[in-house]
């Protein structure tokens, strides 16, 4: 009887060890032990970039995000080169974007409730809230900043917005020096152009540092600024 029990225990231990080895092997190949689809790896992205170089330049030029590149190529599947088609088929199925955005939105709402009220009040969609928090990343609460860094970056537009870098530079400068003024005079106003207009309307009551930053920004008629999303457009958007 003791021999039978010992044999049963030994066999059970062997089965558990075999299952653990199998699960580890599956994870090494990028698959979960429960058979769920694996995630896209850097090797996948490199292979796609190499096999689809010409097709990316032809159909998806200007798209930066790897996920958006794959989506763009799939839209032109019938026109792709054979090597590119093969590489595209090897990619794992991506989760529905809606579910990913919902999960990210729920995580941000939980960890960043106070930060959203402070910096992004009035911003409606989860995607825009995420972008708003990202612009204020340096002044977020530790818990919110940590959650934000753990989430995948928001999807980029297929074509970069003309002049967006100029606005971003102005917004960053104002957020750095006008943090208290924004909380005092412009709380609840959507981050970006409207906040800039609000600060201008309260210019006489601003702190010295914030007022100095506003005055140091280039005028709207400066070459390379007007009409191209620079500081002039930002501060004169209310006109």
JSON list of C-alpha atoms in Angstrom, two decimals, residues 63-211:
[
{"chain": "A", "resi": 63, "resn": "UNK", "atom": "CA", "xyz": [2.82, 56.96, -39.40]},
{"chain": "A", "resi": 64, "resn": "UNK", "atom": "CA", "xyz": [5.08, 56.41, -36.39]},
{"chain": "A", "resi": 65, "resn": "UNK", "atom": "CA", "xyz": [3.27, 53.99, -34.09]},
{"chain": "A", "resi": 66, "resn": "UNK", "atom": "CA", "xyz": [4.04, 50.33, -34.77]},
{"chain": "A", "resi": 67, "resn": "UNK", "atom": "CA", "xyz": [0.43, 49.33, -34.11]},
{"chain": "A", "resi": 68, "resn": "UNK", "atom": "CA", "xyz": [-0.88, 51.99, -36.49]},
{"chain": "A", "resi": 69, "resn": "UNK", "atom": "CA", "xyz": [1.63, 50.90, -39.15]},
{"chain": "A", "resi": 70, "resn": "UNK", "atom": "CA", "xyz": [0.29, 47.35, -39.00]},
{"chain": "A", "resi": 71, "resn": "UNK", "atom": "CA", "xyz": [-3.31, 48.62, -39.19]},
{"chain": "A", "resi": 72, "resn": "UNK", "atom": "CA", "xyz": [-2.43, 50.79, -42.18]},
{"chain": "A", "resi": 73, "resn": "UNK", "atom": "CA", "xyz": [-0.78, 47.89, -44.02]},
{"chain": "A", "resi": 74, "resn": "UNK", "atom": "CA", "xyz": [-3.81, 45.67, -43.39]},
{"chain": "A", "resi": 75, "resn": "UNK", "atom": "CA", "xyz": [-6.02, 48.29, -45.05]},
{"chain": "A", "resi": 76, "resn": "UNK", "atom": "CA", "xyz": [-3.86, 47.93, -48.20]},
{"chain": "A", "resi": 77, "resn": "UNK", "atom": "CA", "xyz": [-3.47, 44.15, -47.96]},
{"chain": "A", "resi": 78, "resn": "UNK", "atom": "CA", "xyz": [-4.44, 43.48, -51.59]},
{"chain": "A", "resi": 79, "resn": "UNK", "atom": "CA", "xyz": [-1.71, 45.82, -52.88]},
{"chain": "A", "resi": 80, "resn": "UNK", "atom": "CA", "xyz": [1.17, 44.66, -50.66]},
{"chain": "A", "resi": 81, "resn": "UNK", "atom": "CA", "xyz": [4.26, 42.77, -51.79]},
{"chain": "A", "resi": 82, "resn": "UNK", "atom": "CA", "xyz": [4.22, 39.02, -51.07]},
{"chain": "A", "resi": 83, "resn": "UNK", "atom": "CA", "xyz": [7.01, 39.22, -48.44]},
{"chain": "A", "resi": 84, "resn": "UNK", "atom": "CA", "xyz": [5.16, 42.00, -46.64]},
{"chain": "A", "resi": 85, "resn": "UNK", "atom": "CA", "xyz": [1.92, 40.00, -46.64]},
{"chain": "A", "resi": 86, "resn": "UNK", "atom": "CA", "xyz": [3.70, 37.01, -45.11]},
{"chain": "A", "resi": 87, "resn": "UNK", "atom": "CA", "xyz": [5.29, 39.16, -42.39]},
{"chain": "A", "resi": 88, "resn": "UNK", "atom": "CA", "xyz": [1.94, 40.78, -41.64]},
{"chain": "A", "resi": 89, "resn": "UNK", "atom": "CA", "xyz": [0.27, 37.38, -41.19]},
{"chain": "A", "resi": 90, "resn": "UNK", "atom": "CA", "xyz": [2.85, 36.33, -38.59]},
{"chain": "A", "resi": 91, "resn": "UNK", "atom": "CA", "xyz": [1.86, 39.18, -36.27]},
{"chain": "A", "resi": 92, "resn": "UNK", "atom": "CA", "xyz": [-0.34, 38.26, -33.29]},
{"chain": "A", "resi": 93, "resn": "UNK", "atom": "CA", "xyz": [-3.90, 39.49, -33.28]},
{"chain": "A", "resi": 94, "resn": "UNK", "atom": "CA", "xyz": [-4.07, 42.80, -31.44]},
{"chain": "A", "resi": 95, "resn": "UNK", "atom": "CA", "xyz": [-6.78, 43.36, -28.81]},
{"chain": "A", "resi": 96, "resn": "UNK", "atom": "CA", "xyz": [-9.70, 45.56, -29.77]},
{"chain": "A", "resi": 97, "resn": "UNK", "atom": "CA", "xyz": [-8.62, 49.18, -29.41]},
{"chain": "A", "resi": 98, "resn": "UNK", "atom": "CA", "xyz": [-11.84, 50.01, -27.58]},
{"chain": "A", "resi": 99, "resn": "UNK", "atom": "CA", "xyz": [-11.13, 47.54, -24.78]},
{"chain": "A", "resi": 100, "resn": "UNK", "atom": "CA", "xyz": [-7.55, 48.80, -24.41]},
{"chain": "A", "resi": 101, "resn": "UNK", "atom": "CA", "xyz": [-8.72, 52.42, -24.22]},
{"chain": "A", "resi": 102, "resn": "UNK", "atom": "CA", "xyz": [-11.43, 51.50, -21.71]},
{"chain": "A", "resi": 103, "resn": "UNK", "atom": "CA", "xyz": [-8.92, 49.73, -19.46]},
{"chain": "A", "resi": 104, "resn": "UNK", "atom": "CA", "xyz": [-6.48, 52.63, -19.68]},
{"chain": "A", "resi": 105, "resn": "UNK", "atom": "CA", "xyz": [-9.29, 55.11, -18.98]},
{"chain": "A", "resi": 106, "resn": "UNK", "atom": "CA", "xyz": [-10.44, 53.14, -15.93]},
{"chain": "A", "resi": 107, "resn": "UNK", "atom": "CA", "xyz": [-6.88, 52.95, -14.58]},
{"chain": "A", "resi": 108, "resn": "UNK", "atom": "CA", "xyz": [-6.38, 56.70, -15.01]},
{"chain": "A", "resi": 109, "resn": "UNK", "atom": "CA", "xyz": [-9.73, 57.53, -13.42]},
{"chain": "A", "resi": 110, "resn": "UNK", "atom": "CA", "xyz": [-8.76, 55.47, -10.38]},
{"chain": "A", "resi": 111, "resn": "UNK", "atom": "CA", "xyz": [-5.18, 56.72, -9.92]},
{"chain": "A", "resi": 112, "resn": "UNK", "atom": "CA", "xyz": [-5.48, 60.24, -11.35]},
{"chain": "A", "resi": 113, "resn": "UNK", "atom": "CA", "xyz": [-8.88, 61.45, -10.15]},
{"chain": "A", "resi": 114, "resn": "UNK", "atom": "CA", "xyz": [-7.48, 64.53, -8.38]},
{"chain": "A", "resi": 115, "resn": "UNK", "atom": "CA", "xyz": [-5.00, 65.30, -11.17]},
{"chain": "A", "resi": 116, "resn": "UNK", "atom": "CA", "xyz": [-7.73, 65.13, -13.80]},
{"chain": "A", "resi": 117, "resn": "UNK", "atom": "CA", "xyz": [-9.86, 67.55, -11.77]},
{"chain": "A", "resi": 118, "resn": "UNK", "atom": "CA", "xyz": [-6.89, 69.88, -11.37]},
{"chain": "A", "resi": 119, "resn": "UNK", "atom": "CA", "xyz": [-5.33, 69.87, -14.84]},
{"chain": "A", "resi": 120, "resn": "UNK", "atom": "CA", "xyz": [-7.84, 68.33, -17.25]},
{"chain": "A", "resi": 121, "resn": "UNK", "atom": "CA", "xyz": [-11.29, 69.36, -16.03]},
{"chain": "A", "resi": 122, "resn": "UNK", "atom": "CA", "xyz": [-13.64, 69.71, -18.97]},
{"chain": "A", "resi": 123, "resn": "UNK", "atom": "CA", "xyz": [-11.72, 67.22, -21.13]},
{"chain": "A", "resi": 124, "resn": "UNK", "atom": "CA", "xyz": [-14.23, 64.57, -22.17]},
{"chain": "A", "resi": 125, "resn": "UNK", "atom": "CA", "xyz": [-12.79, 61.45, -23.82]},
{"chain": "A", "resi": 126, "resn": "UNK", "atom": "CA", "xyz": [-10.39, 59.08, -22.05]},
{"chain": "A", "resi": 127, "resn": "UNK", "atom": "CA", "xyz": [-7.93, 59.45, -24.91]},
{"chain": "A", "resi": 128, "resn": "UNK", "atom": "CA", "xyz": [-7.81, 63.24, -24.55]},
{"chain": "A", "resi": 129, "resn": "UNK", "atom": "CA", "xyz": [-7.54, 62.94, -20.77]},
{"chain": "A", "resi": 130, "resn": "UNK", "atom": "CA", "xyz": [-4.53, 60.68, -21.22]},
{"chain": "A", "resi": 131, "resn": "UNK", "atom": "CA", "xyz": [-2.89, 63.18, -23.56]},
{"chain": "A", "resi": 132, "resn": "UNK", "atom": "CA", "xyz": [-3.68, 66.04, -21.18]},
{"chain": "A", "resi": 133, "resn": "UNK", "atom": "CA", "xyz": [-2.11, 64.18, -18.25]},
{"chain": "A", "resi": 134, "resn": "UNK", "atom": "CA", "xyz": [0.91, 63.36, -20.39]},
{"chain": "A", "resi": 135, "resn": "UNK", "atom": "CA", "xyz": [1.46, 67.07, -21.07]},
{"chain": "A", "resi": 136, "resn": "UNK", "atom": "CA", "xyz": [1.38, 67.72, -17.32]},
{"chain": "A", "resi": 137, "resn": "UNK", "atom": "CA", "xyz": [3.46, 64.64, -16.44]},
{"chain": "A", "resi": 138, "resn": "UNK", "atom": "CA", "xyz": [6.17, 66.55, -14.57]},
{"chain": "A", "resi": 139, "resn": "UNK", "atom": "CA", "xyz": [3.68, 68.00, -12.06]},
{"chain": "A", "resi": 140, "resn": "UNK", "atom": "CA", "xyz": [1.39, 65.00, -11.50]},
{"chain": "A", "resi": 141, "resn": "UNK", "atom": "CA", "xyz": [1.01, 63.18, -8.20]},
{"chain": "A", "resi": 142, "resn": "UNK", "atom": "CA", "xyz": [3.42, 60.21, -7.83]},
{"chain": "A", "resi": 143, "resn": "UNK", "atom": "CA", "xyz": [0.66, 57.59, -8.06]},
{"chain": "A", "resi": 144, "resn": "UNK", "atom": "CA", "xyz": [-0.84, 59.12, -11.19]},
{"chain": "A", "resi": 145, "resn": "UNK", "atom": "CA", "xyz": [2.56, 59.57, -12.87]},
{"chain": "A", "resi": 146, "resn": "UNK", "atom": "CA", "xyz": [3.44, 55.93, -12.16]},
{"chain": "A", "resi": 147, "resn": "UNK", "atom": "CA", "xyz": [0.14, 54.70, -13.62]},
{"chain": "A", "resi": 148, "resn": "UNK", "atom": "CA", "xyz": [0.55, 56.91, -16.69]},
{"chain": "A", "resi": 149, "resn": "UNK", "atom": "CA", "xyz": [4.02, 55.49, -17.38]},
{"chain": "A", "resi": 150, "resn": "UNK", "atom": "CA", "xyz": [2.74, 51.93, -17.08]},
{"chain": "A", "resi": 151, "resn": "UNK", "atom": "CA", "xyz": [0.10, 52.42, -19.79]},
{"chain": "A", "resi": 152, "resn": "UNK", "atom": "CA", "xyz": [0.78, 52.10, -23.54]},
{"chain": "A", "resi": 153, "resn": "UNK", "atom": "CA", "xyz": [1.13, 55.45, -25.33]},
{"chain": "A", "resi": 154, "resn": "UNK", "atom": "CA", "xyz": [-2.05, 56.83, -26.91]},
{"chain": "A", "resi": 155, "resn": "UNK", "atom": "CA", "xyz": [-2.40, 56.09, -30.63]},
{"chain": "A", "resi": 156, "resn": "UNK", "atom": "CA", "xyz": [-0.87, 58.73, -32.89]},
{"chain": "A", "resi": 157, "resn": "UNK", "atom": "CA", "xyz": [-2.65, 60.36, -35.76]},
{"chain": "A", "resi": 158, "resn": "UNK", "atom": "CA", "xyz": [-1.88, 58.92, -39.19]},
{"chain": "A", "resi": 159, "resn": "UNK", "atom": "CA", "xyz": [-0.34, 62.24, -40.22]},
{"chain": "A", "resi": 160, "resn": "UNK", "atom": "CA", "xyz": [1.47, 64.54, -37.82]},
{"chain": "A", "resi": 161, "resn": "UNK", "atom": "CA", "xyz": [-0.30, 67.80, -37.11]},
{"chain": "A", "resi": 162, "resn": "UNK", "atom": "CA", "xyz": [1.38, 70.71, -38.81]},
{"chain": "A", "resi": 163, "resn": "UNK", "atom": "CA", "xyz": [2.98, 73.09, -36.34]},
{"chain": "A", "resi": 164, "resn": "UNK", "atom": "CA", "xyz": [2.13, 70.96, -33.32]},
{"chain": "A", "resi": 165, "resn": "UNK", "atom": "CA", "xyz": [5.70, 71.09, -31.99]},
{"chain": "A", "resi": 166, "resn": "UNK", "atom": "CA", "xyz": [5.50, 74.90, -31.76]},
{"chain": "A", "resi": 167, "resn": "UNK", "atom": "CA", "xyz": [2.35, 74.77, -29.66]},
{"chain": "A", "resi": 168, "resn": "UNK", "atom": "CA", "xyz": [3.74, 72.03, -27.46]},
{"chain": "A", "resi": 169, "resn": "UNK", "atom": "CA", "xyz": [6.80, 74.15, -26.68]},
{"chain": "A", "resi": 170, "resn": "UNK", "atom": "CA", "xyz": [4.65, 77.12, -25.70]},
{"chain": "A", "resi": 171, "resn": "UNK", "atom": "CA", "xyz": [2.32, 74.94, -23.61]},
{"chain": "A", "resi": 172, "resn": "UNK", "atom": "CA", "xyz": [5.26, 73.39, -21.76]},
{"chain": "A", "resi": 173, "resn": "UNK", "atom": "CA", "xyz": [6.74, 76.81, -20.97]},
{"chain": "A", "resi": 174, "resn": "UNK", "atom": "CA", "xyz": [3.42, 78.11, -19.63]},
{"chain": "A", "resi": 175, "resn": "UNK", "atom": "CA", "xyz": [2.75, 74.98, -17.57]},
{"chain": "A", "resi": 176, "resn": "UNK", "atom": "CA", "xyz": [6.17, 75.26, -15.97]},
{"chain": "A", "resi": 177, "resn": "UNK", "atom": "CA", "xyz": [6.02, 78.92, -14.93]},
{"chain": "A", "resi": 178, "resn": "UNK", "atom": "CA", "xyz": [2.27, 79.52, -14.69]},
{"chain": "A", "resi": 179, "resn": "UNK", "atom": "CA", "xyz": [1.15, 76.47, -12.71]},
{"chain": "A", "resi": 180, "resn": "UNK", "atom": "CA", "xyz": [-0.20, 78.48, -9.76]},
{"chain": "A", "resi": 181, "resn": "UNK", "atom": "CA", "xyz": [-1.72, 81.16, -12.00]},
{"chain": "A", "resi": 182, "resn": "UNK", "atom": "CA", "xyz": [-3.57, 78.54, -14.03]},
{"chain": "A", "resi": 183, "resn": "UNK", "atom": "CA", "xyz": [-4.98, 77.02, -10.82]},
{"chain": "A", "resi": 184, "resn": "UNK", "atom": "CA", "xyz": [-6.00, 80.49, -9.61]},
{"chain": "A", "resi": 185, "resn": "UNK", "atom": "CA", "xyz": [-7.45, 82.11, -12.73]},
{"chain": "A", "resi": 186, "resn": "UNK", "atom": "CA", "xyz": [-8.03, 79.35, -15.28]},
{"chain": "A", "resi": 187, "resn": "UNK", "atom": "CA", "xyz": [-9.08, 76.28, -13.29]},
{"chain": "A", "resi": 188, "resn": "UNK", "atom": "CA", "xyz": [-11.53, 74.14, -15.22]},
{"chain": "A", "resi": 189, "resn": "UNK", "atom": "CA", "xyz": [-10.47, 75.55, -18.58]},
{"chain": "A", "resi": 190, "resn": "UNK", "atom": "CA", "xyz": [-9.33, 72.94, -21.06]},
{"chain": "A", "resi": 191, "resn": "UNK", "atom": "CA", "xyz": [-5.56, 72.61, -21.39]},
{"chain": "A", "resi": 192, "resn": "UNK", "atom": "CA", "xyz": [-4.07, 74.28, -24.46]},
{"chain": "A", "resi": 193, "resn": "UNK", "atom": "CA", "xyz": [-5.29, 77.23, -26.49]},
{"chain": "A", "resi": 194, "resn": "UNK", "atom": "CA", "xyz": [-8.09, 78.20, -24.11]},
{"chain": "A", "resi": 195, "resn": "UNK", "atom": "CA", "xyz": [-5.76, 78.29, -21.12]},
{"chain": "A", "resi": 196, "resn": "UNK", "atom": "CA", "xyz": [-3.37, 80.54, -23.04]},
{"chain": "A", "resi": 197, "resn": "UNK", "atom": "CA", "xyz": [-6.20, 82.95, -23.80]},
{"chain": "A", "resi": 198, "resn": "UNK", "atom": "CA", "xyz": [-7.32, 82.88, -20.16]},
{"chain": "A", "resi": 199, "resn": "UNK", "atom": "CA", "xyz": [-3.83, 83.83, -18.96]},
{"chain": "A", "resi": 200, "resn": "UNK", "atom": "CA", "xyz": [-3.69, 86.70, -21.42]},
{"chain": "A", "resi": 201, "resn": "UNK", "atom": "CA", "xyz": [-7.02, 88.01, -20.14]},
{"chain": "A", "resi": 202, "resn": "UNK", "atom": "CA", "xyz": [-5.64, 88.02, -16.57]},
{"chain": "A", "resi": 203, "resn": "UNK", "atom": "CA", "xyz": [-2.18, 89.28, -17.53]},
{"chain": "A", "resi": 204, "resn": "UNK", "atom": "CA", "xyz": [-2.20, 92.22, -15.10]},
{"chain": "A", "resi": 205, "resn": "UNK", "atom": "CA", "xyz": [-2.81, 89.92, -12.12]},
{"chain": "A", "resi": 206, "resn": "UNK", "atom": "CA", "xyz": [-0.34, 87.16, -12.98]},
{"chain": "A", "resi": 207, "resn": "UNK", "atom": "CA", "xyz": [2.76, 86.32, -10.97]},
{"chain": "A", "resi": 208, "resn": "UNK", "atom": "CA", "xyz": [6.00, 87.92, -12.17]},
{"chain": "A", "resi": 209, "resn": "UNK", "atom": "CA", "xyz": [7.40, 84.67, -13.55]},
{"chain": "A", "resi": 210, "resn": "UNK", "atom": "CA", "xyz": [4.27, 83.82, -15.51]},
{"chain": "A", "resi": 211, "resn": "UNK", "atom": "CA", "xyz": [3.86, 87.35, -16.86]}
]
